[in-house]
Tab-separated table of N, CA and C in Angstrom:
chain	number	residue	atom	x	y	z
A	962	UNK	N	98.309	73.908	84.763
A	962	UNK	CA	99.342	74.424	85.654
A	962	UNK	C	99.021	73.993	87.086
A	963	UNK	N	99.740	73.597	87.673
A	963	UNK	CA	99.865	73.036	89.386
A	963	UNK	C	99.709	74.373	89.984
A	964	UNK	N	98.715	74.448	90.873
A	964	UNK	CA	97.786	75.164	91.797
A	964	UNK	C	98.942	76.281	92.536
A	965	UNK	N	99.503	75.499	92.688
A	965	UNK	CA	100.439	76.449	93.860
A	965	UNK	C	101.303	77.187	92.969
A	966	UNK	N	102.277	76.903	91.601
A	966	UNK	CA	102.771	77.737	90.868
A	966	UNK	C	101.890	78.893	90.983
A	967	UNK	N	100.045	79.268	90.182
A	967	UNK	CA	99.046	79.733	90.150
A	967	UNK	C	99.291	80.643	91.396
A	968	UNK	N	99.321	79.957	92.804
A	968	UNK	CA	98.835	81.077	93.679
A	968	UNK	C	100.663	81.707	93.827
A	969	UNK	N	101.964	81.473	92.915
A	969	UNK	CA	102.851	82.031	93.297
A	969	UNK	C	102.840	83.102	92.270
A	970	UNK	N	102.528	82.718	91.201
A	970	UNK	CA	102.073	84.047	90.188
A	970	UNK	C	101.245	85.023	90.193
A	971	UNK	N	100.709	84.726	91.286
A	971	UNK	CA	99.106	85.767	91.668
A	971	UNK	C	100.094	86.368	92.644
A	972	UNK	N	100.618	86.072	93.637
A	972	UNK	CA	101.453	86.797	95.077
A	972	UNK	C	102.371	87.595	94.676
A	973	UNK	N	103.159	87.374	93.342
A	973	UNK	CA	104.134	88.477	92.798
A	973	UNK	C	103.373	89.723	92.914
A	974	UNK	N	102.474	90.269	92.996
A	974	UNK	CA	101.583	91.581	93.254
A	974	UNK	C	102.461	91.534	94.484
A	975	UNK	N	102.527	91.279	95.456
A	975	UNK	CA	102.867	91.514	96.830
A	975	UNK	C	104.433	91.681	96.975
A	976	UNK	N	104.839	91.877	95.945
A	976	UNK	CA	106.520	91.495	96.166
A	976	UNK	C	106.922	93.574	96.578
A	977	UNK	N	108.203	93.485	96.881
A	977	UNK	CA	108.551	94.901	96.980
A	977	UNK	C	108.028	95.713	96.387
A	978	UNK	N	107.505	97.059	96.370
A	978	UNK	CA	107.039	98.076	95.534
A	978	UNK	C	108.259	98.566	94.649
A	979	UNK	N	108.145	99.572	93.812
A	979	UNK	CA	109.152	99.892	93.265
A	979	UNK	C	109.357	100.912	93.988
A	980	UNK	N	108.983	101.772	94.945
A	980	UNK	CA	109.354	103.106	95.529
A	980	UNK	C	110.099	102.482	96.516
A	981	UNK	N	109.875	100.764	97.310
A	981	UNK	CA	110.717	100.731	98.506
A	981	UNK	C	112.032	100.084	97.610
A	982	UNK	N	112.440	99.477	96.233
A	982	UNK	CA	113.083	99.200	95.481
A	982	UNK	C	114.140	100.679	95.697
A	983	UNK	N	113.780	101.442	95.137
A	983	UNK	CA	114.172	102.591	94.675
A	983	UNK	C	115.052	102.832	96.108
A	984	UNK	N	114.565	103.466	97.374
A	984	UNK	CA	114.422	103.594	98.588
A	984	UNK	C	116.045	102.631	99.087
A	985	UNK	N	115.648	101.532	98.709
A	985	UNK	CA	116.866	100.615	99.130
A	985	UNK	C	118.152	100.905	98.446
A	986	UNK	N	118.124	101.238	96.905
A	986	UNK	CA	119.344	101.483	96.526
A	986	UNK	C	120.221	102.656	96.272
A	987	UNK	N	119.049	103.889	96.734
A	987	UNK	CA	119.125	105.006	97.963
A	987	UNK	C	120.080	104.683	99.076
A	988	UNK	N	119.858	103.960	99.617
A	988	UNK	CA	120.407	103.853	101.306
A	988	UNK	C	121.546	102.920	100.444
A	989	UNK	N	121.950	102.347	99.884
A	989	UNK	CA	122.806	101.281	99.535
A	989	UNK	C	124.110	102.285	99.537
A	990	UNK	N	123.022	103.014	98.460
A	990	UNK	CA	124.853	104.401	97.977
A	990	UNK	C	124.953	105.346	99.058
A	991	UNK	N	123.880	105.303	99.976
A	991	UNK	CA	124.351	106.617	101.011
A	991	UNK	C	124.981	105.804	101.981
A	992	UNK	N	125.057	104.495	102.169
A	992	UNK	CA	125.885	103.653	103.142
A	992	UNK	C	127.008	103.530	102.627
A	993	UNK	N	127.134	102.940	101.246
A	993	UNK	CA	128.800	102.734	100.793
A	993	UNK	C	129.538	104.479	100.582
A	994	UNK	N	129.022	105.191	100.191
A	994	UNK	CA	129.749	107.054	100.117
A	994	UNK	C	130.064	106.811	101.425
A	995	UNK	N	129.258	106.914	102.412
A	995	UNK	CA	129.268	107.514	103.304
A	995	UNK	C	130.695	106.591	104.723
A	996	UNK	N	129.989	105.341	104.302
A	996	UNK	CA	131.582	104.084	104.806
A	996	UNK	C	132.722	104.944	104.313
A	997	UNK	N	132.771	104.760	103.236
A	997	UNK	CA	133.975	105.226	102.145
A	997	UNK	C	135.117	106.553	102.558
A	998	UNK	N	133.901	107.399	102.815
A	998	UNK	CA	134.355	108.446	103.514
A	998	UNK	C	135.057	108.826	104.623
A	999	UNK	N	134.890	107.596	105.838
A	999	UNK	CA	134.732	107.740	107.519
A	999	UNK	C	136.273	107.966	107.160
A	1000	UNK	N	137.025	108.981	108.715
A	1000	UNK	CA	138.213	108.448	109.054
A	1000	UNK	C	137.961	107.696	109.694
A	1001	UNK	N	139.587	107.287	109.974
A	1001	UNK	CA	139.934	105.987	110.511
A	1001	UNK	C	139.125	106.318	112.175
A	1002	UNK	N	138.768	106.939	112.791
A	1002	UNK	CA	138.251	107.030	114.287
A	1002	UNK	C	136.692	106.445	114.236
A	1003	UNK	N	136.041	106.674	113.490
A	1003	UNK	CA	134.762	106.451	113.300
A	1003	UNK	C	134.430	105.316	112.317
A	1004	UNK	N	135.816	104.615	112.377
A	1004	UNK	CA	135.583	103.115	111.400
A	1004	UNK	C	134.488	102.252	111.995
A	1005	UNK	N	135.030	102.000	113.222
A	1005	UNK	CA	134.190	101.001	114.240
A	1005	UNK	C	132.595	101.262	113.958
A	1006	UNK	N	132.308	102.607	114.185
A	1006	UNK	CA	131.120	103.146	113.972
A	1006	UNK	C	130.231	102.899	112.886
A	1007	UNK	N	131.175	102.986	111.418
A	1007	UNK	CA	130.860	102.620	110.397
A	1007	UNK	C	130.257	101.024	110.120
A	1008	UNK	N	131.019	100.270	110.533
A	1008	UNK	CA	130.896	98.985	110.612
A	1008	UNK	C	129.695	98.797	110.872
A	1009	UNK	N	129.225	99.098	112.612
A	1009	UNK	CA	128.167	98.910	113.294
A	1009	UNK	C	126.646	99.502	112.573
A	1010	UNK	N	127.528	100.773	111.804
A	1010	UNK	CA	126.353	101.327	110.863
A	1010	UNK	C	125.667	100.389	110.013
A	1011	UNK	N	126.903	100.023	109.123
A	1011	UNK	CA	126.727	99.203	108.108
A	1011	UNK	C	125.511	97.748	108.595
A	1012	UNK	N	126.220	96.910	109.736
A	1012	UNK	CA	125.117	95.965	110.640
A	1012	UNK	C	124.033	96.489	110.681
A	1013	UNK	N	123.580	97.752	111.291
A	1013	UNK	CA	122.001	98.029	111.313
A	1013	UNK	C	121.477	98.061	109.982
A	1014	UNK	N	122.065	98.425	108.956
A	1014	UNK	CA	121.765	98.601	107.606
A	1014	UNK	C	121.112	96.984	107.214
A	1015	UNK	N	121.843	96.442	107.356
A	1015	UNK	CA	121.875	95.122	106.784
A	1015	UNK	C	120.641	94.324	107.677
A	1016	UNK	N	120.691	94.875	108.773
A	1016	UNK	CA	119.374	93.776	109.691
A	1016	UNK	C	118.206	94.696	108.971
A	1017	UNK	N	117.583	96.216	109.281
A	1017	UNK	CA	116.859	96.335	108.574
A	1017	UNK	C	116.555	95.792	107.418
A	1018	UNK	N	116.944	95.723	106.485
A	1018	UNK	CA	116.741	95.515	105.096
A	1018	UNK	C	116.371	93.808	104.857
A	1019	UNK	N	117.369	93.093	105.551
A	1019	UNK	CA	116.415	91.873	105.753
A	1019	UNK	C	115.334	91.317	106.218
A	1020	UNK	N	114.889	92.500	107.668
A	1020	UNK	CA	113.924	92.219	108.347
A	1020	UNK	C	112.748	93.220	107.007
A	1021	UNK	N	112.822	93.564	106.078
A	1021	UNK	CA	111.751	93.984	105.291
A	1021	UNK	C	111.713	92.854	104.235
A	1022	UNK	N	112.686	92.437	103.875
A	1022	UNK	CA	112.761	90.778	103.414
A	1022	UNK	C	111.867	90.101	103.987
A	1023	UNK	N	111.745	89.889	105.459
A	1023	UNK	CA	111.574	88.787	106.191
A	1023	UNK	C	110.104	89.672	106.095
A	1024	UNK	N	109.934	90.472	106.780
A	1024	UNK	CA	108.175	90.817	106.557
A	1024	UNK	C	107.152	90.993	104.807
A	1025	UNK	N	107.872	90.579	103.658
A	1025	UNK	CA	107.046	90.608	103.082
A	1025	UNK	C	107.230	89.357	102.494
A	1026	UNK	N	108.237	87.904	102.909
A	1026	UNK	CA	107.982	86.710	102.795
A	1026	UNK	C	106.406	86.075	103.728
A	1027	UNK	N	106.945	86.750	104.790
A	1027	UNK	CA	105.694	86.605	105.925
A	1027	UNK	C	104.340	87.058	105.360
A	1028	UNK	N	104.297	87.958	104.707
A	1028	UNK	CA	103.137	88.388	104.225
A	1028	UNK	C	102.215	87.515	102.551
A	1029	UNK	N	103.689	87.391	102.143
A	1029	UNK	CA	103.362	86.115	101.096
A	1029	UNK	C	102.625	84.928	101.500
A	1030	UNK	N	103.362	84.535	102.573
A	1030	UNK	CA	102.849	83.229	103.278
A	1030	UNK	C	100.989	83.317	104.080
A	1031	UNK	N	100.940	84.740	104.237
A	1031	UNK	CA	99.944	85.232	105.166
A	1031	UNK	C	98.650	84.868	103.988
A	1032	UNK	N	99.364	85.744	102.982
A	1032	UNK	CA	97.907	85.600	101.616
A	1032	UNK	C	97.828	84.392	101.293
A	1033	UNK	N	99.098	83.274	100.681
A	1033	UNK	CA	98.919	82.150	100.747
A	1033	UNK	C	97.370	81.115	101.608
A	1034	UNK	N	98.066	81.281	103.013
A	1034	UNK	CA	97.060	80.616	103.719
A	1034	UNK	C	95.725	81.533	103.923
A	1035	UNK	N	95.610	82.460	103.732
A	1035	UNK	CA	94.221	82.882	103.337
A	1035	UNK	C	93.305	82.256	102.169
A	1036	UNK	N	94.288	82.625	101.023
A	1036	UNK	CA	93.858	81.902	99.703
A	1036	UNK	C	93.567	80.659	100.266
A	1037	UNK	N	93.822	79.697	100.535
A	1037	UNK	CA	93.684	78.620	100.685
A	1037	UNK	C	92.318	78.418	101.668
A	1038	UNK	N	92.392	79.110	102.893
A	1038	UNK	CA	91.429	78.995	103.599
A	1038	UNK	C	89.925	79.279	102.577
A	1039	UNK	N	90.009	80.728	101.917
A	1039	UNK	CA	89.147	80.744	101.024
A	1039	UNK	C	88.442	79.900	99.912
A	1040	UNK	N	89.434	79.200	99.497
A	1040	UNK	CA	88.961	78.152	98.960
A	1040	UNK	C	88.473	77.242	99.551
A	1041	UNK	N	88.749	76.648	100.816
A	1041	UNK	CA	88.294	75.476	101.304
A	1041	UNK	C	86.856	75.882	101.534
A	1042	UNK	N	86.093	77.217	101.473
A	1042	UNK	CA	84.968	76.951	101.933
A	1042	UNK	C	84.152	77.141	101.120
């Protein structure tokens, strides 16, 4: 098996937990009820809700790609010596 498949099968340990899994599709249904619900005055609001929703959740995307990449070049450093 090619080395790097190896260190991508070892990094799946690092992927989302299942409690922040869980957590997310929590907030998924308390964002769509809760959209669903708004009157029409607090649409705008909703919207903007919905945006923060969506940057969080990627930026926890984006920090545990980063963290993949982090062990990656560790692993690697480790090996080189």
């Amino acid at each position: 098996m090619h080395p790097q498949y190896q260190d991508d099968n070892r990094m799946g340990a690092a992927s989302l937990s299942a409690g922040v899994v869980l957590l997310l599709i929590l907030a998924v249904l308390a964002v769509t009820l809760g959209f669903a619900r708004l009157p029409d005055a607090l649409l705008e609001l909703g919207v903007v809700a919905i945006g923060l929703f969506l940057a969080v959740s990627a930026r926890i995307y984006q920090a545990r790609e980063q963290h993949l990449a982090l062990c990656r070049a560790l692993e690697r450093l480790r090996r080189a010596r």
